[in-house]
PDB file of C-alpha atoms in Angstrom:
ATOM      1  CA  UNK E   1     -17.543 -45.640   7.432  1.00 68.00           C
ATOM      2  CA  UNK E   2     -21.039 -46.397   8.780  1.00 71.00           C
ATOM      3  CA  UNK E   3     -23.199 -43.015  10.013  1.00 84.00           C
ATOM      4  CA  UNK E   4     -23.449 -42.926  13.975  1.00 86.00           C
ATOM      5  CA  UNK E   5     -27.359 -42.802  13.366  1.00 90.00           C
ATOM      6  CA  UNK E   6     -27.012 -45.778  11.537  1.00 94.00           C
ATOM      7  CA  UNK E   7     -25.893 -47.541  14.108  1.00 95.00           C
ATOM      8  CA  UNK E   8     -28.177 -46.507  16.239  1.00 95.00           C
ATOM      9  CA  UNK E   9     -31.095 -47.315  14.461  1.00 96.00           C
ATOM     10  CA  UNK E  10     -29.811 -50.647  13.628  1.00 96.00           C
ATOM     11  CA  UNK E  11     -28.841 -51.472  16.962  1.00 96.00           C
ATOM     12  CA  UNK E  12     -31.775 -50.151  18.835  1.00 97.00           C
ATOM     13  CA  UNK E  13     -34.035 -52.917  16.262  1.00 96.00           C
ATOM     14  CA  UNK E  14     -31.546 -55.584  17.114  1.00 96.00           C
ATOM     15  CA  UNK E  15     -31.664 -54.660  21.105  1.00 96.00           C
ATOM     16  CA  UNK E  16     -35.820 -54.725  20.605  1.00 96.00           C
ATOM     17  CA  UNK E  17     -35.906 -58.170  18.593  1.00 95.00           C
ATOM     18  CA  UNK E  18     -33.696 -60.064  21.271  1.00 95.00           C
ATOM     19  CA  UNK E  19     -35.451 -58.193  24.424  1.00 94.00           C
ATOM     20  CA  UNK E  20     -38.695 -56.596  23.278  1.00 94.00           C
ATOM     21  CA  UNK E  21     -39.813 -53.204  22.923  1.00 96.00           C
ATOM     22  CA  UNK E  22     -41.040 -52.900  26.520  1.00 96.00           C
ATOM     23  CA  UNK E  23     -37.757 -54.086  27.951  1.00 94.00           C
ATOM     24  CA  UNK E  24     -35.621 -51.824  26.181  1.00 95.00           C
ATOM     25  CA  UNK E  25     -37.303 -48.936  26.604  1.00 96.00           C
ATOM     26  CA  UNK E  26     -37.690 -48.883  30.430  1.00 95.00           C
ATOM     27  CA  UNK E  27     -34.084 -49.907  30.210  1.00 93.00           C
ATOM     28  CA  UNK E  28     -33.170 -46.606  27.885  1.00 93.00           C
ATOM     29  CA  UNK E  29     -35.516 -44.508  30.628  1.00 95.00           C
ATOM     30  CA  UNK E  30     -33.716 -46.262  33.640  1.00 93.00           C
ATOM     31  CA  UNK E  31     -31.095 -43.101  34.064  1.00 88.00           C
ATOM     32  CA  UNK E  32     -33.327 -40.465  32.444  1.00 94.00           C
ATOM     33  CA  UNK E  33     -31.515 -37.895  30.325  1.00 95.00           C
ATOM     34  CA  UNK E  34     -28.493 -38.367  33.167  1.00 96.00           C
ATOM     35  CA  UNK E  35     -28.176 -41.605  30.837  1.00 95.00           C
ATOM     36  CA  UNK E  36     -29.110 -40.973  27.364  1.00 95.00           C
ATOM     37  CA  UNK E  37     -25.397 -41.046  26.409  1.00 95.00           C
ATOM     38  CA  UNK E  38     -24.659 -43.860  27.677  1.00 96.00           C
ATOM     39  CA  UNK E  39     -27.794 -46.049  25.789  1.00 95.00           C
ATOM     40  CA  UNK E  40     -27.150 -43.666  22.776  1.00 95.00           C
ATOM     41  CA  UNK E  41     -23.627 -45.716  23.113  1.00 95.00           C
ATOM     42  CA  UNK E  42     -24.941 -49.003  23.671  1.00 96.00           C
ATOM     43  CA  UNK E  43     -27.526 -48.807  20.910  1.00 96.00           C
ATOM     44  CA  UNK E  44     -25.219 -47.691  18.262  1.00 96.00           C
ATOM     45  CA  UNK E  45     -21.562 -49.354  19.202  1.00 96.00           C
ATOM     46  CA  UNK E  46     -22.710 -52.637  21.503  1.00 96.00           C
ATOM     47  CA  UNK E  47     -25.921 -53.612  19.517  1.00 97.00           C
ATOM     48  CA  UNK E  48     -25.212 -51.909  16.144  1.00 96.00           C
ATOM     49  CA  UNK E  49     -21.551 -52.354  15.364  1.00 95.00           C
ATOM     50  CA  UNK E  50     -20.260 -55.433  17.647  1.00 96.00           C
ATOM     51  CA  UNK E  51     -23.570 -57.753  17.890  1.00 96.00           C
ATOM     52  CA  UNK E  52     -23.641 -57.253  13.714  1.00 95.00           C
ATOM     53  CA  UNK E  53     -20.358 -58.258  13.102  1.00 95.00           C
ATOM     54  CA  UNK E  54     -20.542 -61.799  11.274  1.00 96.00           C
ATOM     55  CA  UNK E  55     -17.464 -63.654  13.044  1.00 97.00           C
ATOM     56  CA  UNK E  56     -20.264 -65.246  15.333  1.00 98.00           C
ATOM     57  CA  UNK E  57     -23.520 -66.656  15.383  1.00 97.00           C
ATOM     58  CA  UNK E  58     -26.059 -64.922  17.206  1.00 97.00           C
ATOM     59  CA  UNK E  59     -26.469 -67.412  19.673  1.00 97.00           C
ATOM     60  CA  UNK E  60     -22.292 -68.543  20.355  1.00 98.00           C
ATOM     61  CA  UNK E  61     -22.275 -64.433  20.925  1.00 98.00           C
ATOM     62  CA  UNK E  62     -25.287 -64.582  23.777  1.00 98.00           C
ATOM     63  CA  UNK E  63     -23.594 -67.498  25.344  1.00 98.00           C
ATOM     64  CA  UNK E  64     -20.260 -65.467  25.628  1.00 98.00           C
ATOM     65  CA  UNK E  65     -22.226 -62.775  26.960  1.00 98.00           C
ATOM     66  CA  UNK E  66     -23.710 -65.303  29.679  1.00 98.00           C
ATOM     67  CA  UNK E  67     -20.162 -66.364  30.840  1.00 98.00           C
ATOM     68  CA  UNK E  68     -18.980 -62.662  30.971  1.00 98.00           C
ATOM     69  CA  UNK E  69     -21.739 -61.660  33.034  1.00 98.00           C
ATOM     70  CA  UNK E  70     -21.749 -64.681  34.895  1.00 98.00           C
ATOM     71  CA  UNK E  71     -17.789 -64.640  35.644  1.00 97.00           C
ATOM     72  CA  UNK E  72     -17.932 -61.004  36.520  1.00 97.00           C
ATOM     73  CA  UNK E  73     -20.918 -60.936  39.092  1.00 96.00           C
ATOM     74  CA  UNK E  74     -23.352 -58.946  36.923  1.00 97.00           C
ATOM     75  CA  UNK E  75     -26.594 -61.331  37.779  1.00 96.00           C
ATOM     76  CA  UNK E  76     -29.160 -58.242  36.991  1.00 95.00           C
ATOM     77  CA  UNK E  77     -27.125 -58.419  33.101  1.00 96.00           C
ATOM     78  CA  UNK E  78     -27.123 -61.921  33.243  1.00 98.00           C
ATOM     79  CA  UNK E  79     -30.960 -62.434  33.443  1.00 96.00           C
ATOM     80  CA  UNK E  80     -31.253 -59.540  30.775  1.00 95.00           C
ATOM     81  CA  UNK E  81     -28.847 -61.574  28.684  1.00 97.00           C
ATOM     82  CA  UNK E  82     -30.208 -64.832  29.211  1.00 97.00           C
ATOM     83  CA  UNK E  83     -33.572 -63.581  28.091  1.00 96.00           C
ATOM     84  CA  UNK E  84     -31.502 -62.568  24.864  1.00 96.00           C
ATOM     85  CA  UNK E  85     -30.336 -66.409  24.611  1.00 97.00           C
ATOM     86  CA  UNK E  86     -33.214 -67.518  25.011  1.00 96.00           C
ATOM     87  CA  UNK E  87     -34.738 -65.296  22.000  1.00 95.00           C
ATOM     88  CA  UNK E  88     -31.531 -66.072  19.955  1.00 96.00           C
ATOM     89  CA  UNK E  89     -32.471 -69.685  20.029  1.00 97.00           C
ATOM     90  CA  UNK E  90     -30.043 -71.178  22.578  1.00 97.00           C
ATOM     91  CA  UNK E  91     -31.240 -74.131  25.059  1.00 96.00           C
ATOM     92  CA  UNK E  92     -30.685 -74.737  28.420  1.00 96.00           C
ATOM     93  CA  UNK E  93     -28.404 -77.313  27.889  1.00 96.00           C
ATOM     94  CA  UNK E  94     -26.095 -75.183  25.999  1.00 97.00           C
ATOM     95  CA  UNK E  95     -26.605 -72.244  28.967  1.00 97.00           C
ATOM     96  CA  UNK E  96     -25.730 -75.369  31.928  1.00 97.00           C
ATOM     97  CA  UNK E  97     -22.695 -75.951  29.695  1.00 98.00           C
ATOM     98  CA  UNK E  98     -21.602 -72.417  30.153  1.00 98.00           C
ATOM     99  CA  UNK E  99     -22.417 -72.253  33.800  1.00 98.00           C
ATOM    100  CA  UNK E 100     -20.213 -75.394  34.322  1.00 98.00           C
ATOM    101  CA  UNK E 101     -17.376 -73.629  32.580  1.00 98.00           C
ATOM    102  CA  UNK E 102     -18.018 -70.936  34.815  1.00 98.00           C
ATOM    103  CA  UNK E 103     -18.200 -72.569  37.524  1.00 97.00           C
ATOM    104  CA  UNK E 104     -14.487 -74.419  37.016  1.00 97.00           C
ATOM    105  CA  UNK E 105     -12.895 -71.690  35.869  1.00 97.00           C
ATOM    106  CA  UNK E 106     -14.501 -69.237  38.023  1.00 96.00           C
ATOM    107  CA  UNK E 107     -15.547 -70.432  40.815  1.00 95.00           C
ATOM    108  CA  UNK E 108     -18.969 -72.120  42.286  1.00 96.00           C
ATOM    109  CA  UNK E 109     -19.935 -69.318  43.780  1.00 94.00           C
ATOM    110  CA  UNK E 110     -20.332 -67.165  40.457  1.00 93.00           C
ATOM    111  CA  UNK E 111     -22.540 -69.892  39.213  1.00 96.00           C
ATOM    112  CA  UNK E 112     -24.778 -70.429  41.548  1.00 95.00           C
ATOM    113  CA  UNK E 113     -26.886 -67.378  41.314  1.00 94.00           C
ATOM    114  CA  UNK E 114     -26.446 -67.494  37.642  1.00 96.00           C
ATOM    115  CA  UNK E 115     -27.939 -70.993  37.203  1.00 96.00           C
ATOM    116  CA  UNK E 116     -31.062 -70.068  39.221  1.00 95.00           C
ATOM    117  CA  UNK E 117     -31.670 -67.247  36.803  1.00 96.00           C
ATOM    118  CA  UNK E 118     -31.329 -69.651  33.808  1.00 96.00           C
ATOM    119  CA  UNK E 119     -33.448 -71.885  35.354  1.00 95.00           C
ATOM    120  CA  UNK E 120     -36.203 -69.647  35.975  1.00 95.00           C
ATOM    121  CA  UNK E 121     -35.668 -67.724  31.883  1.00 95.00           C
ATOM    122  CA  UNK E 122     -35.797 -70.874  30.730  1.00 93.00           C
ATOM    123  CA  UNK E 123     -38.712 -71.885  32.750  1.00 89.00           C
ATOM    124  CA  UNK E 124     -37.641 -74.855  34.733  1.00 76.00           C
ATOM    125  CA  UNK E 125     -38.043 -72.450  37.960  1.00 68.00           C
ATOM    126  CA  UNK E 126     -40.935 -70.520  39.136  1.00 67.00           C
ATOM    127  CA  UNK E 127     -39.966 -66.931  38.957  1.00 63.00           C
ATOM    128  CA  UNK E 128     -40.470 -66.410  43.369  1.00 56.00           C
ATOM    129  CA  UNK E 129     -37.483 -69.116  43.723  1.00 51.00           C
ATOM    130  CA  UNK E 130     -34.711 -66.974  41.592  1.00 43.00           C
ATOM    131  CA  UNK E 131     -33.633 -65.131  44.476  1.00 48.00           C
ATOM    132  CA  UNK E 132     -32.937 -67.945  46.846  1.00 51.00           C
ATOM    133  CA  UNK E 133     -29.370 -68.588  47.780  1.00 46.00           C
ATOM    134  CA  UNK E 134     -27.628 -71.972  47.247  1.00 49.00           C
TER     135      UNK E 134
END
């Protein structure tokens, strides 16, 4: 059995490698102490235990986490997770590819959004066009 600080330390260096230390902190200081559980949680059980396991590649893992996000209507964790992609090597094709799964399977409409904010993480939009609807 792993120790809960453990965890957390080795989830809060995973969470800074795939979003930088800037990013995760202002995320971790979002809720103030209100929610310190709740990253204390993410760090050490989302980022320490689940994202270490070694059934999948960094990168299949981020591009799950894209269609979850992406099915579900979460476009403010989308963006953070497709900035994760991005820093765990995957390419835009491979991020389209999930989009168009979402899209079939889902529905246009929770792809549409989505694919802007790929487009502008992986830098084939300006940033000022992300919010634009389709």
């Amino acid at each position: 059995m792993v120790d809960v600080s453990d965890l957390h330390a080795r989830g809060l260096r995973r969470r800074q490698k795939m979003f930088g230390e800037a990013d995760v902190a202002g995320r971790m200081a979002a809720a103030g102490d209100f929610g310190a559980p709740l990253q204390n949680i993410i760090n050490a059980y989302v980022y320490g235990d689940v994202w270490e396991r070694s059934g999948l590649s960094d990168q299949i893992r981020s591009l799950v986490m894209l269609g979850i996000t992406a099915a579900s209507g979460k476009p403010a964790e989308f963006k953070v997770h497709a900035k994760g992609a991005l820093a765990n090597g995957c390419t835009a094709a491979q991020v389209q590819d999930v989009l168009l799964l979402v899209a079939m399977y889902c529905g246009v409409p929770a792809a549409i959004e989505t694919s802007r904010i790929a487009a502008e993480v992986f830098g084939e939009l300006p940033p000022e066009t992300a919010g634009q609807s389709g």
